[in-house]
Short mmCIF file of C-alpha atoms in Angstrom, two decimals:
data_model
loop_
_atom_site.label_atom_id
_atom_site.label_comp_id
_atom_site.label_asym_id
_atom_site.label_seq_id
_atom_site.Cartn_x
_atom_site.Cartn_y
_atom_site.Cartn_z
CA MET A 12 -15.58 15.55 -4.31
CA THR A 13 -14.31 14.91 -0.77
CA ASP A 14 -13.15 11.66 0.82
CA THR A 15 -14.77 12.68 4.11
CA PRO A 16 -18.16 11.01 4.54
CA GLN A 17 -21.22 13.18 4.98
CA LEU A 18 -21.73 13.63 8.71
CA SER A 19 -25.21 12.14 8.62
CA ASP A 20 -23.72 8.99 7.03
CA THR A 21 -21.30 8.18 9.84
CA PRO A 22 -22.10 5.15 12.01
CA PHE A 23 -22.45 7.00 15.31
CA ARG A 24 -24.55 9.86 13.96
CA GLY A 25 -26.84 7.60 11.96
CA GLY A 26 -28.84 10.46 10.43
CA ARG A 27 -29.55 12.13 13.79
CA ALA A 28 -29.66 15.94 13.85
CA GLU A 29 -28.04 16.26 17.29
CA PRO A 30 -26.49 14.22 20.11
CA THR A 31 -28.89 12.07 22.12
CA MET A 32 -29.76 13.17 25.65
CA PRO A 33 -29.13 10.37 28.17
CA ASP A 34 -32.15 9.01 30.05
CA GLY A 35 -32.56 9.81 33.72
CA LYS A 36 -33.43 12.53 36.22
CA GLY A 37 -31.26 15.56 36.67
CA HIS A 38 -30.32 18.76 34.91
CA ARG A 39 -30.32 18.38 31.13
CA LEU A 40 -27.65 20.44 29.44
CA ARG A 41 -27.81 20.81 25.67
CA SER A 42 -25.92 23.34 23.62
CA ALA A 43 -24.20 23.96 20.32
CA GLY A 44 -21.88 26.59 18.93
CA SER A 45 -18.83 27.26 16.84
CA THR A 46 -15.62 29.23 16.80
CA VAL A 47 -12.72 29.71 14.41
CA VAL A 48 -9.27 28.61 15.53
CA PRO A 49 -6.47 30.26 13.49
CA VAL A 50 -4.77 27.09 12.25
CA ARG A 51 -5.16 24.61 9.40
CA ARG A 52 -7.63 21.80 10.06
CA GLN A 53 -5.00 19.02 9.96
CA ARG A 54 -2.76 20.92 12.40
CA LEU A 55 -5.67 21.49 14.81
CA TRP A 56 -6.51 17.79 14.63
CA GLU A 57 -2.89 16.96 15.54
CA ILE A 58 -3.03 19.31 18.54
CA ILE A 59 -6.24 17.73 19.82
CA MET A 60 -4.81 14.24 19.38
CA ASP A 61 -1.65 15.18 21.33
CA GLU A 62 -2.12 14.43 25.02
CA GLN A 63 0.14 17.19 26.36
CA ARG A 64 -1.21 19.95 24.13
CA LEU A 65 -4.79 18.87 24.76
CA ALA A 66 -4.21 18.90 28.52
CA ALA A 67 -2.81 22.44 28.32
CA ALA A 68 -6.00 23.64 26.63
CA ILE A 69 -8.44 22.14 29.18
CA PRO A 70 -9.37 24.70 31.86
CA GLY A 71 -8.73 23.29 35.33
CA ALA A 72 -7.02 20.10 34.12
CA GLU A 73 -4.77 18.79 36.85
CA THR A 74 -3.96 15.56 35.02
CA LEU A 75 -4.77 14.02 31.64
CA HIS A 76 -3.77 10.62 30.38
CA ARG A 77 -4.87 8.05 27.85
CA VAL A 78 -6.62 4.99 29.20
CA ASP A 79 -7.69 3.45 25.91
CA ASP A 80 -7.29 0.18 24.24
CA ALA A 81 -5.83 -0.01 20.74
CA GLU A 82 -9.14 0.66 19.00
CA VAL A 83 -10.81 3.58 20.80
CA ARG A 84 -8.96 6.67 22.03
CA THR A 85 -10.06 7.39 25.62
CA TYR A 86 -8.80 10.07 27.97
CA ALA A 87 -9.17 10.40 31.73
CA ALA A 88 -8.49 13.66 33.54
CA ASP A 89 -8.79 15.18 36.96
CA VAL A 90 -10.34 18.59 36.42
CA GLY A 91 -11.06 21.31 38.95
CA ILE A 92 -14.52 22.69 38.18
CA GLY A 93 -16.58 25.24 40.05
CA VAL A 94 -20.19 26.27 39.59
CA GLY A 95 -21.13 29.04 42.01
CA MET A 96 -20.26 27.87 45.52
CA ILE A 97 -19.96 24.24 44.40
CA LYS A 98 -16.34 23.49 43.60
CA GLY A 99 -14.35 20.32 43.42
CA THR A 100 -12.19 18.00 41.40
CA TRP A 101 -14.00 15.69 39.04
CA ARG A 102 -12.67 12.58 37.28
CA VAL A 103 -13.58 13.23 33.66
CA THR A 104 -13.51 10.62 30.92
CA ALA A 105 -13.96 11.09 27.18
CA ARG A 106 -14.12 8.21 24.70
CA PHE A 107 -13.59 9.19 21.07
CA ALA A 108 -16.14 6.69 19.77
CA GLU A 109 -15.77 7.91 16.22
CA ALA A 110 -12.89 9.96 14.87
CA ILE A 111 -12.73 10.65 11.15
CA GLU A 112 -9.47 12.52 10.58
CA PRO A 113 -9.47 15.50 10.29
CA ALA A 114 -13.20 16.15 9.93
CA HIS A 115 -15.06 15.14 13.06
CA ILE A 116 -15.24 13.40 16.41
CA VAL A 117 -18.16 11.80 18.21
CA LEU A 118 -17.39 11.34 21.87
CA PHE A 119 -19.09 9.92 24.91
CA GLY A 120 -18.01 10.83 28.38
CA GLY A 121 -18.81 12.10 31.77
CA ALA A 122 -17.57 13.36 35.07
CA ASP A 123 -17.72 11.91 38.56
CA GLY A 124 -17.04 14.13 41.55
CA PRO A 125 -17.84 14.74 45.18
CA LEU A 126 -21.10 16.55 44.42
CA GLY A 127 -22.48 14.81 41.37
CA THR A 128 -22.01 13.02 38.12
CA SER A 129 -22.64 13.65 34.46
CA PHE A 130 -22.77 11.64 31.26
CA GLY A 131 -23.39 12.60 27.69
CA GLU A 132 -22.55 12.68 24.02
CA GLY A 133 -20.76 15.37 22.03
CA TRP A 134 -20.05 16.05 18.37
CA ILE A 135 -17.13 18.14 17.16
CA ASP A 136 -16.70 19.08 13.49
CA PHE A 137 -13.67 20.71 11.87
CA GLU A 138 -14.25 22.71 8.70
CA PRO A 139 -11.54 24.61 6.83
CA VAL A 140 -12.42 28.29 6.45
CA GLU A 141 -10.55 31.44 5.59
CA GLY A 142 -8.33 32.26 8.54
CA GLY A 143 -8.23 28.77 10.02
CA THR A 144 -10.66 26.06 11.04
CA ARG A 145 -14.27 26.45 12.10
CA VAL A 146 -14.88 24.15 15.04
CA SER A 147 -18.57 23.40 15.50
CA TYR A 148 -19.73 21.51 18.55
CA SER A 149 -22.95 20.20 20.00
CA TYR A 150 -23.58 18.17 23.11
CA ALA A 151 -26.26 16.63 25.31
CA ILE A 152 -25.34 15.99 28.95
CA LEU A 153 -27.32 14.76 31.95
CA ILE A 154 -26.04 16.12 35.28
CA THR A 155 -27.09 14.52 38.59
CA GLY A 156 -26.41 15.04 42.28
CA MET A 157 -25.96 18.24 44.28
CA VAL A 158 -24.47 20.10 41.34
CA ALA A 159 -27.69 19.44 39.37
CA LYS A 160 -29.66 21.28 42.04
CA VAL A 161 -27.81 24.52 41.25
CA SER A 162 -29.78 26.87 39.03
CA GLY A 163 -29.85 25.56 35.46
CA ARG A 164 -28.82 28.92 34.05
CA LEU A 165 -25.76 28.95 36.30
CA ILE A 166 -24.69 25.50 35.08
CA ASP A 167 -25.40 26.44 31.47
CA ALA A 168 -23.37 29.65 31.78
CA ALA A 169 -20.49 27.79 33.44
CA ALA A 170 -20.44 25.23 30.60
CA ASP A 171 -20.36 28.00 27.98
CA LYS A 172 -17.54 29.72 29.85
CA LEU A 173 -15.47 26.51 30.02
CA ILE A 174 -15.92 25.91 26.29
CA ASP A 175 -14.91 29.50 25.49
CA LYS A 176 -11.81 29.13 27.69
CA PHE A 177 -10.89 25.83 26.02
CA TYR A 178 -10.97 27.33 22.52
CA ALA A 179 -9.15 30.49 23.66
CA ARG A 180 -6.42 28.32 25.16
CA LEU A 181 -6.20 26.27 21.95
CA ALA A 182 -5.80 29.48 19.92
CA GLN A 183 -3.15 30.73 22.38
CA ALA A 184 -1.23 27.45 22.07
CA VAL A 185 -1.26 27.83 18.28
CA ARG A 186 0.08 31.40 18.55
CA GLU A 187 2.83 30.31 20.97
CA GLU A 188 3.88 27.43 18.69
CA ARG A 189 4.07 29.83 15.74
CA ARG A 190 6.17 32.30 17.76
CA ALA A 191 8.51 29.53 18.87
CA ALA A 192 8.88 28.25 15.29
CA ALA A 193 9.61 31.77 14.02
CA ASP A 194 12.13 32.49 16.79
CA PRO A 195 13.70 29.22 18.03
CA GLN A 196 15.90 31.16 20.48
CA SER A 197 12.86 32.39 22.43
CA ALA A 198 11.53 28.85 22.87
CA GLY A 199 14.33 28.05 25.31
CA GLU A 200 13.88 31.15 27.46
#
């Protein structure tokens, strides 16, 4: 028996099968996927909860800092994002509305930039598997403004690419930490 509640039993999921799409007009972006990161679940959780290591894994992050109160972890970041010819720096926020260590996170967030805005909900689950941790994610995001007028497939492909880069950078950070721990002399070079 596990002490982690069943995901459908958590307050923010409330038996729902997927994140809720926000109301409004614009491009609706919904996706889900998974990847395996070669590190124990607890260690991966610690990396994601560490502001500096999280910032290093976010593609295009120029800044990242916590803006939360004592109860709800919230990050704000300035992130350079480009979709086709539309490029700019967006102020991104993510509120970890529910974080059950080290099993899952429900977050709400969005981005506000010169050519549009977005808001949505995301779920991230961490499951121990052979070789590391399976990270499963799903999200529902509403995108508005000029960026929403770009072809939906282009936006969808860009989102998938950013997610792939994020997890590749997380895996790279894990490898670099392992190398540094194995050879402390190389960490100072």
